[in-house]
PDB file of C-alpha atoms in Angstrom:
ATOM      1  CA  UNK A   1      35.179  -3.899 -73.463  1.00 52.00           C
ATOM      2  CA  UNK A   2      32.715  -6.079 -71.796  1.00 60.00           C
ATOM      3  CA  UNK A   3      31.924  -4.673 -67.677  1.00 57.00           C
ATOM      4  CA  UNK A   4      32.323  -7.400 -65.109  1.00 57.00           C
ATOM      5  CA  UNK A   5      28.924  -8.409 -63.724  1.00 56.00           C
ATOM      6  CA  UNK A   6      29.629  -7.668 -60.289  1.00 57.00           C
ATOM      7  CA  UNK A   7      29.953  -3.604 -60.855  1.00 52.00           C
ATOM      8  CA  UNK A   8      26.664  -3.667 -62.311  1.00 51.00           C
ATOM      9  CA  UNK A   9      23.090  -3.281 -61.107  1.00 53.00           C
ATOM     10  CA  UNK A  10      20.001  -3.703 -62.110  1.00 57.00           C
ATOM     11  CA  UNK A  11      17.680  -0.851 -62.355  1.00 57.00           C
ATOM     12  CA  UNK A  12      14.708  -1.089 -60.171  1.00 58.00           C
ATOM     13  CA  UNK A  13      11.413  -0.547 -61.582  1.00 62.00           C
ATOM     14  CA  UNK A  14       9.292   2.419 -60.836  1.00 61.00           C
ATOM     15  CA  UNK A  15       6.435   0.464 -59.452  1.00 61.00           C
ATOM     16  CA  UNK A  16       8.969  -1.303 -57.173  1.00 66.00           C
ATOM     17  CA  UNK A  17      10.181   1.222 -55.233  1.00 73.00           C
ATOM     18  CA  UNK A  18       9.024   2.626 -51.638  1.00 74.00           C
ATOM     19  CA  UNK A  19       7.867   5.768 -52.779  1.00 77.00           C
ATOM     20  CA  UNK A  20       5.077   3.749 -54.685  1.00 80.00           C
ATOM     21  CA  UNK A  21       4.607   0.637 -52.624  1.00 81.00           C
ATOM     22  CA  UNK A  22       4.202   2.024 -49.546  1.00 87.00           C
ATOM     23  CA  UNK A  23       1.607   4.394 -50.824  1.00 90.00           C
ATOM     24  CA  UNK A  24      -0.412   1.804 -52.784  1.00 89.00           C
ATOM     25  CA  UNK A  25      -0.106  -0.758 -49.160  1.00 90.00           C
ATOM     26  CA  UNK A  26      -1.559   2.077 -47.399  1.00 93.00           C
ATOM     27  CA  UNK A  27      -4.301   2.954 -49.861  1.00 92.00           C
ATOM     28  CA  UNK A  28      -4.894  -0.863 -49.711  1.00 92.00           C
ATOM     29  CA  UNK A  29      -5.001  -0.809 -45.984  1.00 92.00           C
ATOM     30  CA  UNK A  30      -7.509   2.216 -45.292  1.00 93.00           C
ATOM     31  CA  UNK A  31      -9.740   0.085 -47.863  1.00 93.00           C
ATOM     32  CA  UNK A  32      -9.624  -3.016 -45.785  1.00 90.00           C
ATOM     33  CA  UNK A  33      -9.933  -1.079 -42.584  1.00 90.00           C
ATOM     34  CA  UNK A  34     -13.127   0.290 -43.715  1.00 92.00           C
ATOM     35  CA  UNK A  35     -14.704  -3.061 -43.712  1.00 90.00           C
ATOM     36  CA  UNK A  36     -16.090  -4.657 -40.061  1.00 86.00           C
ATOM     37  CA  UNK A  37     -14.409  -7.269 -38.547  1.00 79.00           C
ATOM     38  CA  UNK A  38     -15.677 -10.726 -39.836  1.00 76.00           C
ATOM     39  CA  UNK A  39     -18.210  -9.709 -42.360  1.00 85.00           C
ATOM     40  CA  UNK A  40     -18.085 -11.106 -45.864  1.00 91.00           C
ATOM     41  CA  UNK A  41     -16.783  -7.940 -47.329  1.00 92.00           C
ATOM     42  CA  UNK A  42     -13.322  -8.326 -45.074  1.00 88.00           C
ATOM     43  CA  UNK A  43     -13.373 -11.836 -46.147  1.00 89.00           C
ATOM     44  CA  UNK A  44     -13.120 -11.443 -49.606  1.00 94.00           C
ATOM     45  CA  UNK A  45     -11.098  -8.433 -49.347  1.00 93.00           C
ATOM     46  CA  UNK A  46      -8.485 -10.845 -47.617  1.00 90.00           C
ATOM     47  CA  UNK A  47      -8.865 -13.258 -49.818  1.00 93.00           C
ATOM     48  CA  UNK A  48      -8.287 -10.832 -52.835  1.00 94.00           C
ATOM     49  CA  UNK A  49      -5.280  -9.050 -51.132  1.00 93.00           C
ATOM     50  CA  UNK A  50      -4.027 -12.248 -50.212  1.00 91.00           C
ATOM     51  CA  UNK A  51      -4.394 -13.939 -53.449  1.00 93.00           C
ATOM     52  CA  UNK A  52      -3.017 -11.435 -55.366  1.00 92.00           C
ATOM     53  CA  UNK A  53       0.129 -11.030 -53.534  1.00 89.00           C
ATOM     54  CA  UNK A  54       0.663 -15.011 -53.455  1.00 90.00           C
ATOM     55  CA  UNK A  55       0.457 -14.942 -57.175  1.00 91.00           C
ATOM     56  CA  UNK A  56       2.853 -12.258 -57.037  1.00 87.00           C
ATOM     57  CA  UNK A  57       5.364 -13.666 -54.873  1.00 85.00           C
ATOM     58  CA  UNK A  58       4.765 -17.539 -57.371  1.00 87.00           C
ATOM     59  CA  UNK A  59       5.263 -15.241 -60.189  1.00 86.00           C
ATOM     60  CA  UNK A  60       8.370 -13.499 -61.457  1.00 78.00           C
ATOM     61  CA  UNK A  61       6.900 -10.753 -61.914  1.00 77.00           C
ATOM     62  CA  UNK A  62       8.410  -8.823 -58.896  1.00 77.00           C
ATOM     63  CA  UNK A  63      12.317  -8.406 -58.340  1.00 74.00           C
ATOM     64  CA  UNK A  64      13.432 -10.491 -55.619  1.00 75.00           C
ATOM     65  CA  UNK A  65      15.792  -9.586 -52.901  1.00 74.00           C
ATOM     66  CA  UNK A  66      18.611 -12.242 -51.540  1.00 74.00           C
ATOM     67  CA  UNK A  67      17.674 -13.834 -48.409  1.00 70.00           C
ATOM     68  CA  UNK A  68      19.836 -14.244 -45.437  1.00 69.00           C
ATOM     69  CA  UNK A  69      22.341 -16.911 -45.845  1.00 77.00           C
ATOM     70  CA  UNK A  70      21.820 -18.485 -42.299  1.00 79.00           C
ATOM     71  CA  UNK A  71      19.935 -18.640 -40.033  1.00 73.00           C
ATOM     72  CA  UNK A  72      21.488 -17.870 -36.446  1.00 76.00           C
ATOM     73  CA  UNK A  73      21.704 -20.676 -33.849  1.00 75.00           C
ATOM     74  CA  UNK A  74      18.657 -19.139 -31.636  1.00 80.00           C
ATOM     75  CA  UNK A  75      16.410 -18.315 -34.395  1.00 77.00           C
ATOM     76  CA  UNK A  76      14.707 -22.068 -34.325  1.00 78.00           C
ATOM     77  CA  UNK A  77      13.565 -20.549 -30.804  1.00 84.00           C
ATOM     78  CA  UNK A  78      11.339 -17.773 -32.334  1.00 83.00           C
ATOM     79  CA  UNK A  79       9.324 -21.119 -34.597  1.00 84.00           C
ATOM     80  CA  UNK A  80       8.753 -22.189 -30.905  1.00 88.00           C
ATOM     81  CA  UNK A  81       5.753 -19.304 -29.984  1.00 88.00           C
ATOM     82  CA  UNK A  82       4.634 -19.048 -33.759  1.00 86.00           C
ATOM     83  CA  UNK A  83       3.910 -23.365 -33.831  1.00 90.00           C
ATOM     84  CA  UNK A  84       2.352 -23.074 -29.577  1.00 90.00           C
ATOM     85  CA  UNK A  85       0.152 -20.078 -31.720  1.00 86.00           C
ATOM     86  CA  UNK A  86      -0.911 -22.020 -34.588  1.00 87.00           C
ATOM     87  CA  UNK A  87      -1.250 -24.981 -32.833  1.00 90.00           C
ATOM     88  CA  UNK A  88      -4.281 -23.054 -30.290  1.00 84.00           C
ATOM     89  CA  UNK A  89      -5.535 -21.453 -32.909  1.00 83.00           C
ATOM     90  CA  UNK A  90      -6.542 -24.146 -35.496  1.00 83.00           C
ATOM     91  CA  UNK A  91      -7.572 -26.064 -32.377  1.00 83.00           C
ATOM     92  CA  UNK A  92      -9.919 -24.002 -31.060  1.00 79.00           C
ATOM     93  CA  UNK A  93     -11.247 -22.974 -34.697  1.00 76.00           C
ATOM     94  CA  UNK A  94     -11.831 -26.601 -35.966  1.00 81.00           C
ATOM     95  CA  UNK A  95     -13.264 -27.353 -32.445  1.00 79.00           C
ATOM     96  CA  UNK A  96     -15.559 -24.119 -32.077  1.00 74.00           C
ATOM     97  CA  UNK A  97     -15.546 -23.949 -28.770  1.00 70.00           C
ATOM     98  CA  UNK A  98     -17.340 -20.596 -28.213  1.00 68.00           C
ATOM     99  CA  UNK A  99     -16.802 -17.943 -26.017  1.00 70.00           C
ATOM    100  CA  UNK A 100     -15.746 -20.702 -23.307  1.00 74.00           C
ATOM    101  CA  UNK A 101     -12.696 -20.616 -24.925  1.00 73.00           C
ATOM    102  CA  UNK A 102     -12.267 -18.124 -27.852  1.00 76.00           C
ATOM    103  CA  UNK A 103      -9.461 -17.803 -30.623  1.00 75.00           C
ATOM    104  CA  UNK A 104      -6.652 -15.291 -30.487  1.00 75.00           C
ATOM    105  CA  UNK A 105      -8.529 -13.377 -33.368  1.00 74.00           C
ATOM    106  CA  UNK A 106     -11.977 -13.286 -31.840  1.00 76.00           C
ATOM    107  CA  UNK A 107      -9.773 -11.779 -28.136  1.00 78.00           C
ATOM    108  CA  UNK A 108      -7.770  -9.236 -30.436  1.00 79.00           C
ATOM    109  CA  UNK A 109     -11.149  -8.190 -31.866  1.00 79.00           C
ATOM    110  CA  UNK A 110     -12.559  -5.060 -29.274  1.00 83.00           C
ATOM    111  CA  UNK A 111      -8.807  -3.873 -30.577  1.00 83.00           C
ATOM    112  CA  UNK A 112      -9.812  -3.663 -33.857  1.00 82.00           C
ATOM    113  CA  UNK A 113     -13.190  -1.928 -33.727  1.00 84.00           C
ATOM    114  CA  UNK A 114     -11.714   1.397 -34.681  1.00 86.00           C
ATOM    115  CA  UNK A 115     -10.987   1.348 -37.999  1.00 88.00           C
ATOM    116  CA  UNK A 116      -7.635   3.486 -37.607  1.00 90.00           C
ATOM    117  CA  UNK A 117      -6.629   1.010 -35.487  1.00 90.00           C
ATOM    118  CA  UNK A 118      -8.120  -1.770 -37.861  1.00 89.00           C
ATOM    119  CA  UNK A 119      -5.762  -0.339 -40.701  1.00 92.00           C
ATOM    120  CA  UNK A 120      -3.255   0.352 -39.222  1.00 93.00           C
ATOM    121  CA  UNK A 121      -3.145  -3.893 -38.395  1.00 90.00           C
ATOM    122  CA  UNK A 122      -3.745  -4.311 -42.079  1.00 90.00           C
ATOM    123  CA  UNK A 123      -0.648  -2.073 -43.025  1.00 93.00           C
ATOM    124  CA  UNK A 124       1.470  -4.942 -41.034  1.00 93.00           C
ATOM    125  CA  UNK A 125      -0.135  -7.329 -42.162  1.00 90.00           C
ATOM    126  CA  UNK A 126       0.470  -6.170 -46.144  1.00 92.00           C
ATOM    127  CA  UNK A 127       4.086  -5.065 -44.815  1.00 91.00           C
ATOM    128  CA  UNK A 128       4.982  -8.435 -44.065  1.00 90.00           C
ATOM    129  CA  UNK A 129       3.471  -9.983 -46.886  1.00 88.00           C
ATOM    130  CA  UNK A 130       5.269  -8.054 -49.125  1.00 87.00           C
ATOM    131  CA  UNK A 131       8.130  -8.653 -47.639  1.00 85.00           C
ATOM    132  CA  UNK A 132       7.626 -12.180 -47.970  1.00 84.00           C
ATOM    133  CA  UNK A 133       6.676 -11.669 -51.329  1.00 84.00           C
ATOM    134  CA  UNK A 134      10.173  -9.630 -52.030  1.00 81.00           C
ATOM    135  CA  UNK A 135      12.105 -12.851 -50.924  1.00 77.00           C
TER     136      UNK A 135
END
């Protein structure tokens, strides 16, 4: 007798769960908080992390979770900040204005001179890819 396919699940994979990703993103992020702010080695390590987990998330490689079925009426509200923030940042990037007036990553930068702290921005920052990644 055949099961329906709703009463089944599929089994996760080891590598999949929390007990090993969150370990690995935190190995990952001591690494990349060992590196200075802005140097070449952060760079590349960025680029690296980064590429890799955009592959990851192209790729079916990794289970993916559902996603929300709608979004909620004052959700289009939250794009309003993140756009105003992308929109000063590029601008002052591609214009390189200076220190007259500097990018939100060069002003969060005396935050991240201690490397716990610089880590501990990198575990969010893998966090939320992966997340992304999941979906």
């Amino acid at each position: 007798m055949e099961q329906p396919h709703d009463l089944t699940m599929e089994a996760t994979r080891v590598w999949d769960r929390p007990a090993v990703s969150v370990p690995v993103l935190v190995c990952l992020s001591l690494v990349g908080g060992r590196f200075p702010s802005f140097s070449t080695e952060a760079n590349l390590y960025t680029l690296g992390t980064g590429g890799v987990l955009i592959w990851l998330g192209l790729s079916n490689r990794v289970p993916r979770r559902p996603a929300p079925r709608r979004l909620g009426a004052g959700a289009a509200w939250w794009a309003v900040p993140a756009v105003i923030f992308g929109v000063f940042e590029g601008a002052t990037f591609v214009l390189a204005v200076g220190d007259d007036f500097p990018t939100f990553s060069r002003l969060a930068d005396p935050l991240l001179e201690d490397q716990l702290t610089r880590s501990a921005a990198w575990f969010a920052w893998l966090a939320a890819f992966w997340g992304l990644v999941r979906r």
